[in-house]
PDB file of C-alpha atoms in Angstrom:
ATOM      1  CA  UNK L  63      54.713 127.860  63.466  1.00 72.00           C
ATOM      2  CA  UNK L  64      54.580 124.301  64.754  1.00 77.00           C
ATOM      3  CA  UNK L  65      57.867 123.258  67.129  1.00 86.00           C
ATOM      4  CA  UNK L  66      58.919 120.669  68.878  1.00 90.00           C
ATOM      5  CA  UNK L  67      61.529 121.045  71.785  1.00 93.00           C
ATOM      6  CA  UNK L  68      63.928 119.187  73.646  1.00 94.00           C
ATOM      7  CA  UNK L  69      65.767 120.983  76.064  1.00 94.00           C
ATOM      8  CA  UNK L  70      67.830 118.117  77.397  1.00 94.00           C
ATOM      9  CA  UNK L  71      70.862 117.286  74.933  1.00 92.00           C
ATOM     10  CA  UNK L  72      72.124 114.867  76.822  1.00 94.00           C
ATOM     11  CA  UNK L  73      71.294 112.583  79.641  1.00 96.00           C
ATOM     12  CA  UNK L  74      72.696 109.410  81.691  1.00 96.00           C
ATOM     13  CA  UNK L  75      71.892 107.265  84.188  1.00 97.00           C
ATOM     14  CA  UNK L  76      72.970 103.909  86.078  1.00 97.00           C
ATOM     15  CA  UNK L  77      71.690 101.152  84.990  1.00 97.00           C
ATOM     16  CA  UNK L  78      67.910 100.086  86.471  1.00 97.00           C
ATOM     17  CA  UNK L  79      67.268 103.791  87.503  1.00 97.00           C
ATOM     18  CA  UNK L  80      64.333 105.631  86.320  1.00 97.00           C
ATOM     19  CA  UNK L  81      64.701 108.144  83.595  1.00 97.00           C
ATOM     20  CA  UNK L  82      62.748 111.306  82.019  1.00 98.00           C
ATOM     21  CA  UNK L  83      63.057 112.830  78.744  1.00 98.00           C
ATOM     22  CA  UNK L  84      61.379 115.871  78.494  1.00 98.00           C
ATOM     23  CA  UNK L  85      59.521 117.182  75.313  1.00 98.00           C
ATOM     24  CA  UNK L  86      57.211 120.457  74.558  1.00 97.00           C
ATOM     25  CA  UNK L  87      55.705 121.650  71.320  1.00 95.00           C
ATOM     26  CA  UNK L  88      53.890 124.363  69.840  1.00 93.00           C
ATOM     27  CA  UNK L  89      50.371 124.068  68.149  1.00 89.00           C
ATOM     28  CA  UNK L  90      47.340 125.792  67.544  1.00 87.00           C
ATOM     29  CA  UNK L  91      45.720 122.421  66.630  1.00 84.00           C
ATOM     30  CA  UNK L  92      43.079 120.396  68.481  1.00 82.00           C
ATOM     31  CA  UNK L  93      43.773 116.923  67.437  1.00 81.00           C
ATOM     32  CA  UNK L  94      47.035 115.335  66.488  1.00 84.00           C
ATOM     33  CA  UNK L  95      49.927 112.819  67.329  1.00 85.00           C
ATOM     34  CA  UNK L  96      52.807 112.488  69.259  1.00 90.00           C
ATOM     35  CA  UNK L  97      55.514 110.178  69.197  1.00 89.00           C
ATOM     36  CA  UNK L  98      58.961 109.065  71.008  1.00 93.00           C
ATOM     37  CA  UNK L  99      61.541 107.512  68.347  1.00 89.00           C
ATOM     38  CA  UNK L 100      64.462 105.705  69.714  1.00 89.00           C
ATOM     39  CA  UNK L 101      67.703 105.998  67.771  1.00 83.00           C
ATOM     40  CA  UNK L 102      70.305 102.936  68.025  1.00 76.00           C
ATOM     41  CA  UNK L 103      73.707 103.015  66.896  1.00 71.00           C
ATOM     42  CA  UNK L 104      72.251 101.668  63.455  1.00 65.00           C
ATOM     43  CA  UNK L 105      70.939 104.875  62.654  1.00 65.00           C
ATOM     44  CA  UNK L 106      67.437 103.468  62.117  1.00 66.00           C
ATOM     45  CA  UNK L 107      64.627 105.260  63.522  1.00 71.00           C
ATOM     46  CA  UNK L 108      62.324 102.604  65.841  1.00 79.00           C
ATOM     47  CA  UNK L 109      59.141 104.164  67.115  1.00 80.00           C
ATOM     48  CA  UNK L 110      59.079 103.901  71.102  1.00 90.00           C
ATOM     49  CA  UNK L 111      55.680 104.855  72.276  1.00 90.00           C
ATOM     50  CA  UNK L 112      52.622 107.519  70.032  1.00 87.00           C
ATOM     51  CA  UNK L 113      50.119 109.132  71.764  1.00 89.00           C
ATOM     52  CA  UNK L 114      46.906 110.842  70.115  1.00 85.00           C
ATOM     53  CA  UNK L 115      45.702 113.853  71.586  1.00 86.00           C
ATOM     54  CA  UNK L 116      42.401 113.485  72.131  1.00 85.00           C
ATOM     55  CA  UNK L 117      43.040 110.126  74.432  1.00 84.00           C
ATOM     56  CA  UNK L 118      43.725 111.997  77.761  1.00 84.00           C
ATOM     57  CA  UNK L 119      44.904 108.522  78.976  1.00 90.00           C
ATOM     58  CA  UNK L 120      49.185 108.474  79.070  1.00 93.00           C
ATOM     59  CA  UNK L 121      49.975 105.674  76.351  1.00 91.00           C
ATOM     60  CA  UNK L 122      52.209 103.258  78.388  1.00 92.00           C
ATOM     61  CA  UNK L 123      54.536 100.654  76.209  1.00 90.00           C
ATOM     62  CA  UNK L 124      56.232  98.140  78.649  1.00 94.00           C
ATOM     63  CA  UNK L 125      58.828 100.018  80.540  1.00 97.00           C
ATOM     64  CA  UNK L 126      58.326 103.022  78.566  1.00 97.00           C
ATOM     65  CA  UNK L 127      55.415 105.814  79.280  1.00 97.00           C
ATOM     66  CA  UNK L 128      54.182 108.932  78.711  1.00 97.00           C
ATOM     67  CA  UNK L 129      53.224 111.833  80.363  1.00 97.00           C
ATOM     68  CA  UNK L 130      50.952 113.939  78.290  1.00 96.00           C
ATOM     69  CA  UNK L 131      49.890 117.418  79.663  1.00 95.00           C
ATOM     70  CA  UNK L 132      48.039 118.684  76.708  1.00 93.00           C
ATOM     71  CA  UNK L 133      47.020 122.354  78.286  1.00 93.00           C
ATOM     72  CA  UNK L 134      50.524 122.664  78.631  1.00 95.00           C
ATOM     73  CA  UNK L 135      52.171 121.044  75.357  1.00 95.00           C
ATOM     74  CA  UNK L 136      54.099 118.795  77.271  1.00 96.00           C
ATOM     75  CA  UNK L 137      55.331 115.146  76.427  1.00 96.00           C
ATOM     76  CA  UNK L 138      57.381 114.017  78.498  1.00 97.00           C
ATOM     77  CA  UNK L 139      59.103 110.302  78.090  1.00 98.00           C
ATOM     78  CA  UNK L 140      59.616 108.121  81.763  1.00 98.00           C
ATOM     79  CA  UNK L 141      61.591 104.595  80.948  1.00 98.00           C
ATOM     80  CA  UNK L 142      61.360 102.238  84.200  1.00 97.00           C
ATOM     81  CA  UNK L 143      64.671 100.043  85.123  1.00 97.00           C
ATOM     82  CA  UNK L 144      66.549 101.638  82.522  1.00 97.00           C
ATOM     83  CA  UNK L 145      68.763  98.862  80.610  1.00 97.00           C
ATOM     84  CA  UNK L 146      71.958  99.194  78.636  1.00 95.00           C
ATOM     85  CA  UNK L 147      70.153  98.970  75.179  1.00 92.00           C
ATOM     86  CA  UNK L 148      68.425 102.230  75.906  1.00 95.00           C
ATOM     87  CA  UNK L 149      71.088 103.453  75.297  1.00 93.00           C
ATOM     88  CA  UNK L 150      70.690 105.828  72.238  1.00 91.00           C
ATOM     89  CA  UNK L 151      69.334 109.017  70.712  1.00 89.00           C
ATOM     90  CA  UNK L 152      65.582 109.915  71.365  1.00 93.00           C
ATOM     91  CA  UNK L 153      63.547 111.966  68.918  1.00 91.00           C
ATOM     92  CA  UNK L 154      60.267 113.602  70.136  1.00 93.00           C
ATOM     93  CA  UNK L 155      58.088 114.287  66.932  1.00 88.00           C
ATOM     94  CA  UNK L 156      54.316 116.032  66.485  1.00 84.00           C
ATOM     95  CA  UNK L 157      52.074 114.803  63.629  1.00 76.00           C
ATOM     96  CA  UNK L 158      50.462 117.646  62.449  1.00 65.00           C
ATOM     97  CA  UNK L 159      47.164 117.184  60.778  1.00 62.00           C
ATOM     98  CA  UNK L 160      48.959 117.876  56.826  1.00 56.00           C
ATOM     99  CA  UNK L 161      50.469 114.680  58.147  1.00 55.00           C
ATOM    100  CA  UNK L 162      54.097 116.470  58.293  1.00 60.00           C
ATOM    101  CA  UNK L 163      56.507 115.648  60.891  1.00 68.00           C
ATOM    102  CA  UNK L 164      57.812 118.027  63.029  1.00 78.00           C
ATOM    103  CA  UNK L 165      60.703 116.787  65.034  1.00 81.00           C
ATOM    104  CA  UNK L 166      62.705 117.780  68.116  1.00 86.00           C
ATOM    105  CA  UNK L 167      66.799 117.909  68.623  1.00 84.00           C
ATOM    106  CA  UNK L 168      66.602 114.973  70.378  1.00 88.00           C
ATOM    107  CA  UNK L 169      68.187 113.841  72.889  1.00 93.00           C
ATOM    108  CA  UNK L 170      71.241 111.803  74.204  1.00 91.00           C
ATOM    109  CA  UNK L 171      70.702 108.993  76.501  1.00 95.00           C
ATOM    110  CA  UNK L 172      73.421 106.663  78.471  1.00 95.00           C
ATOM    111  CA  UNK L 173      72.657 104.037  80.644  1.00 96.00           C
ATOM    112  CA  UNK L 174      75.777 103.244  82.497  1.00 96.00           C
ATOM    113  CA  UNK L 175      76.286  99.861  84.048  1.00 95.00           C
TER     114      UNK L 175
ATOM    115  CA  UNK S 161      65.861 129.944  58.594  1.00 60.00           C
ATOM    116  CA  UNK S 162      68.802 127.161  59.248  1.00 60.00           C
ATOM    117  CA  UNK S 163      66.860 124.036  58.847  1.00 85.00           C
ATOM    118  CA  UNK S 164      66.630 120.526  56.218  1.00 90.00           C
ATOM    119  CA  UNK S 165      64.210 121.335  53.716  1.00 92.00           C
ATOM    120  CA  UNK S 166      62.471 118.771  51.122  1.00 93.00           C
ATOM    121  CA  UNK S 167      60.538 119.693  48.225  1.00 94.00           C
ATOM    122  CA  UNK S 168      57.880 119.121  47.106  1.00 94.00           C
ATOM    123  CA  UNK S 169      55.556 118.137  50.840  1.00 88.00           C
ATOM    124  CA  UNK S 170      53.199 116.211  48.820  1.00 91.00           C
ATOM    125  CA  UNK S 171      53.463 113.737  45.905  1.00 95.00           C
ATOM    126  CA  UNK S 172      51.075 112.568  43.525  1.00 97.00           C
ATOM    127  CA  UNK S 173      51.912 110.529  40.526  1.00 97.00           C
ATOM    128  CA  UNK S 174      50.608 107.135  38.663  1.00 97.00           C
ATOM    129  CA  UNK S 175      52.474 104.058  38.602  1.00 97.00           C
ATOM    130  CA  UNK S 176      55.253 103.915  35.844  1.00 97.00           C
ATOM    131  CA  UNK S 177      56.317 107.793  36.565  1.00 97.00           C
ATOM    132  CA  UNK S 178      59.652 108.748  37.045  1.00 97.00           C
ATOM    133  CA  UNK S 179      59.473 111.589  40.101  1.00 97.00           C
ATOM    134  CA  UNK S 180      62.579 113.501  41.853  1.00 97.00           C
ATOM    135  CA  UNK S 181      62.184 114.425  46.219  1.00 97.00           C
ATOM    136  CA  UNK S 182      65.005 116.958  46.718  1.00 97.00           C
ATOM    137  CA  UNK S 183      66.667 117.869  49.761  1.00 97.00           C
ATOM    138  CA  UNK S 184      68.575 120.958  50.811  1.00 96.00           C
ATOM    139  CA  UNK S 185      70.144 121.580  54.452  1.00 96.00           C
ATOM    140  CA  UNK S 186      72.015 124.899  55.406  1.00 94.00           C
ATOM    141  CA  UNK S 187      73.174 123.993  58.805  1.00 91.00           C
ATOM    142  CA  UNK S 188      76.926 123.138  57.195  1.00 92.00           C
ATOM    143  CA  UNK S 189      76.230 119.572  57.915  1.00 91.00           C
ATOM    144  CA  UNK S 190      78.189 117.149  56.291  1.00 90.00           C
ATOM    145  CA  UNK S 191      76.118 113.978  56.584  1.00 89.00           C
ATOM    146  CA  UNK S 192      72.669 113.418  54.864  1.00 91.00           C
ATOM    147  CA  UNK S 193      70.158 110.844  54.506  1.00 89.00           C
ATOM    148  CA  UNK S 194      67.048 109.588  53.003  1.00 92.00           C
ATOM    149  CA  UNK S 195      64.777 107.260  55.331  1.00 88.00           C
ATOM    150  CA  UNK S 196      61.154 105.918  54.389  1.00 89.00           C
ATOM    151  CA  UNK S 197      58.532 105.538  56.747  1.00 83.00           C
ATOM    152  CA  UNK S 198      56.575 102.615  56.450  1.00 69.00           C
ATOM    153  CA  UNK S 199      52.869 102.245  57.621  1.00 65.00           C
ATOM    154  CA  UNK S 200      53.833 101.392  60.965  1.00 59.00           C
ATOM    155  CA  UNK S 201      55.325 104.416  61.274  1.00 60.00           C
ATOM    156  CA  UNK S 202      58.881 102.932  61.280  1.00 64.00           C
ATOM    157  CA  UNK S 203      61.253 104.965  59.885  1.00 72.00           C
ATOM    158  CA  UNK S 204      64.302 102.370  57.635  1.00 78.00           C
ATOM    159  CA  UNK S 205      67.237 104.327  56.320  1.00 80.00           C
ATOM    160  CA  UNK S 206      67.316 103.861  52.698  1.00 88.00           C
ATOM    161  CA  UNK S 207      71.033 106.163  51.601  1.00 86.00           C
ATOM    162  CA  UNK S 208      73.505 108.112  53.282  1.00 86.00           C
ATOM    163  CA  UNK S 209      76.053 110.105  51.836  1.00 87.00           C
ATOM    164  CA  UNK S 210      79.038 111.951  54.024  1.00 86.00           C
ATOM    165  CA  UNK S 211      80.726 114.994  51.870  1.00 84.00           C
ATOM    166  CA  UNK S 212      78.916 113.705  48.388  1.00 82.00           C
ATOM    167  CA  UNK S 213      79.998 109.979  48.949  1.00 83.00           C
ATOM    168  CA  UNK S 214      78.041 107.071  49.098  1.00 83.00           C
ATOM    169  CA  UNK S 215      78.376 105.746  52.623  1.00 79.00           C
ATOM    170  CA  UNK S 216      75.243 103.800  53.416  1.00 74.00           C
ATOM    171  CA  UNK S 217      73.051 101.868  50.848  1.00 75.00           C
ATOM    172  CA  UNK S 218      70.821 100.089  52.644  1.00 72.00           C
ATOM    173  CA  UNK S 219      68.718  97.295  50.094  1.00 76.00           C
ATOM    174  CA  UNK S 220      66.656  99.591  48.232  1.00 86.00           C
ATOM    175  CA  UNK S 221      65.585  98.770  44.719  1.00 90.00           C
ATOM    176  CA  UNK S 222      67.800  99.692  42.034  1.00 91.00           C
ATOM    177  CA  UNK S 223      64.604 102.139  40.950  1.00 95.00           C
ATOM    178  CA  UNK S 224      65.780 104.578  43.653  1.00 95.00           C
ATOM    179  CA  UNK S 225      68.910 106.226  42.984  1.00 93.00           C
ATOM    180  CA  UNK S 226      70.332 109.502  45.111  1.00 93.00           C
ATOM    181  CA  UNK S 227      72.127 111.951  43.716  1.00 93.00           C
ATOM    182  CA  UNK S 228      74.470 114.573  45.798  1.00 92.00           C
ATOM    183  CA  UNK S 229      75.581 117.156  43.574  1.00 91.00           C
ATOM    184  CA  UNK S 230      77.115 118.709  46.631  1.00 91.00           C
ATOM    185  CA  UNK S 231      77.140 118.204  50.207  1.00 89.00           C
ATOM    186  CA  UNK S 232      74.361 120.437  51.432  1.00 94.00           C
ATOM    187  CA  UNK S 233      71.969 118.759  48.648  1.00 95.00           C
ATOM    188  CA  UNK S 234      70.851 115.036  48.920  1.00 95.00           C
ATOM    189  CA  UNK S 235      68.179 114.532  46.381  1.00 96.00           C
ATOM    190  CA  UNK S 236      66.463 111.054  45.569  1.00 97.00           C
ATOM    191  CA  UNK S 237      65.182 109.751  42.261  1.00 97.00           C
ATOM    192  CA  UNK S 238      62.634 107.164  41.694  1.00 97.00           C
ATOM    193  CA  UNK S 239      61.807 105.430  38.505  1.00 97.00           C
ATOM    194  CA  UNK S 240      59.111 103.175  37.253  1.00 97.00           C
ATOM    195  CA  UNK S 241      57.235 104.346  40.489  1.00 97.00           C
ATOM    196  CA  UNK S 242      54.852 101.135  41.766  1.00 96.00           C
ATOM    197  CA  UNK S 243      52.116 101.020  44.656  1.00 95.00           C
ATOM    198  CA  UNK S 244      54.428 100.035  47.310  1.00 92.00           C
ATOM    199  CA  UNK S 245      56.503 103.367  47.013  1.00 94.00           C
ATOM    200  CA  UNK S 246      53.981 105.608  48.659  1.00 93.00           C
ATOM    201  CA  UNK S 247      54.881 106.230  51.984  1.00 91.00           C
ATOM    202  CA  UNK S 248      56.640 109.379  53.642  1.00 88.00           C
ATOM    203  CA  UNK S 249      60.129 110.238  52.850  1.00 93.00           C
ATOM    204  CA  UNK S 250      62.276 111.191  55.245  1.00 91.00           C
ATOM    205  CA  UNK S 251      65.757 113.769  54.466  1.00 93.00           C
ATOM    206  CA  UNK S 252      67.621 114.592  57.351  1.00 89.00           C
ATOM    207  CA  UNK S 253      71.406 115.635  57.838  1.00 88.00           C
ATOM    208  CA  UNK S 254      74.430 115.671  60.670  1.00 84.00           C
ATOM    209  CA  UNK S 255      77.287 116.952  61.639  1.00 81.00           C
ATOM    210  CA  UNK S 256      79.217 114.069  61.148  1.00 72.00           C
ATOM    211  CA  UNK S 257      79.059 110.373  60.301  1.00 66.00           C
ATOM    212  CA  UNK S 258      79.077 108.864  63.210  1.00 58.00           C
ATOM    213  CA  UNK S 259      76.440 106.889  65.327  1.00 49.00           C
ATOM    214  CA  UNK S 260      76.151 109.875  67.942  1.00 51.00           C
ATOM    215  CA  UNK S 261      75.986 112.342  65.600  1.00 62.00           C
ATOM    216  CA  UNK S 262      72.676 113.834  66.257  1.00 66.00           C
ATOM    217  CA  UNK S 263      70.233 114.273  63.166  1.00 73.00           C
ATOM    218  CA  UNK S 264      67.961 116.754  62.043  1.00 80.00           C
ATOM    219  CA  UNK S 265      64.934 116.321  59.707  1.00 82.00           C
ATOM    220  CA  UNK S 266      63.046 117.524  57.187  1.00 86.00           C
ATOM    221  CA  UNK S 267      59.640 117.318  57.472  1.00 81.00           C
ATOM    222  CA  UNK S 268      59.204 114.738  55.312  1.00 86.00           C
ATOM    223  CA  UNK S 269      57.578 114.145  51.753  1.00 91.00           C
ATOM    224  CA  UNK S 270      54.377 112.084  51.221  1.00 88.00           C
ATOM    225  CA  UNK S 271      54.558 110.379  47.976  1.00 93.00           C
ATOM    226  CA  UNK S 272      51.322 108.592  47.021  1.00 94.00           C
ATOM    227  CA  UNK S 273      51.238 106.464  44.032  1.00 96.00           C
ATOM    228  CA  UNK S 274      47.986 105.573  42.308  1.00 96.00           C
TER     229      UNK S 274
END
C-alpha cells in the first residue's frame, strides 16, 4: 500500500530561523508527484512547492525547497528566514499514477516572534 | 482500517446528470469537509459540517448540496452537472472545528464531466 508519513506533529521556531519538515512515503512506482500543502487558519489548502520524480533536481519555490532523496522515499521541506505567516499546518501528499492523493498527518508549524 | 473513505474514486457522467460523492470517516471525528481541487492543484473548501451542522458554506453553486445524515458521513450531491465540475473532490474530517485541528483526507474523487 501507498503511505505517506510525517513523523513530526509539531514544530516551532523563532522567527528568521531555518526550518525542516520531514516527509517519507511508500511506493513501488517509478514516476509520480510530490507535493507540500500549506494550511492557514482559513482552512484552505495552498500548494507550497510539487516535485516530479523523475526531475532529480530539488524544486526550490522562493524561501521554500525541497530535498528529494528518491532511493530513499524521502521529501523533506527546508523554509529559509522563517516568517510569522508560516505559521500553519503542512500536508505532505504523493500523486500516485491513478491520480489519487495520498496524504500525510501533517504537521504543526509555529514561527514565534 | 481507521481512515476517510470516498466512494466512488472515479466519476464519469455527461453534462445535465445528477451524481452523489459519499464520504464515510471512522476515526470518531466530529468535523468533515468537502474541498475541490482545481487545475492548479489548489485545493478551495467548498462545505463543512461539525456534528451534522452546517458550519462552513463557502460560495458554491446552489447545484451542490451536502447532506450529513450523521456525523461520521458527509456526502455531496451535484445536480445539472456542467464542464466546469470535473475536477478532484476532496472529503476529509477532524477532531474538532477549530483552525488547528489537524485534518485527514480521503483520497479524493475524480469527477469528469463530458
Amino acid at each position: 500500500a501507498q503511505t505517506v508519513t510525517q513523523s513530526q506533529p509539531e514544530m516551532s521556531v523563532q522567527e528568521a530561523e531555518t526550518v525542516t519538515l520531514s516527509c517519507t512515503y511508500d511506493t513501488s512506482e517509478s514516476n509520480y508527484y510530490l507535493f507540500w500543502y500549506k494550511q492557514p487558519p482559513s482552512r484552505q489548502m495552498i500548494l507550497v512547492i510539487r516535485q516530479e520524480a523523475y526531475k532529480q533536481q530539488n524544486a526550490t519555490e522562493n524561501r521554500f525547497s525541497v530535498n528529494f532523496q528518491k532511493a530513499a522515499k524521502s521529501f523533506s521541506l527546508k523554509i529559509s528566514d522563517s516568517q510569522l505567516g508560516d505559521t500553519a499546518m503542512y500536508f505532505c501528499a504523493f500523486l500516485a499514477l491513478n491520480y489519487q492523493l495520498i496524504w500525510g498527518a501533517g504537521t504543526k508549524l509555529i514561527i514565534k516572534p | 482500517d481507521t481512515a476517510v473513505s470516498q466512494t466512488p474514486k472515479y466519476l464519469v457522467t455527461q453534462m445535465g446528470n445528477d451524481k452523489s460523492i459519499k464520504c464515510e470517516q471512522n476515526l470518531g471525528h466530529d468535523t468533515m469537509y468537502w474541498y475541490k481541487q482545481d487545475s492548479k492543484k489548489f485545493l478551495k473548501i467548498m462545505f463543512s459540517y461539525n456534528n451534522k451542522e452546517l458550519i462552513i458554506n463557502e460560495t458554491v453553486p446552489n447545484r451542490f448540496s451536502p447532506k450529513s445524515p450523521d456525523k461520521a458521513h458527509l456526502n455531496l450531491h451535484i445536480n445539472s452537472l456542467e464542464l466546469g465540475d470535473s475536477a478532484v473532490y476532496f472529503c476529509a474530517s477532524s477532531p474538532l472545528a477549530g483552525a488547528n485541528s489537524p485534518l485527514h483526507f480521503g483520497n479524493g474523487t475524480r469527477l469528469t464531466v463530458t
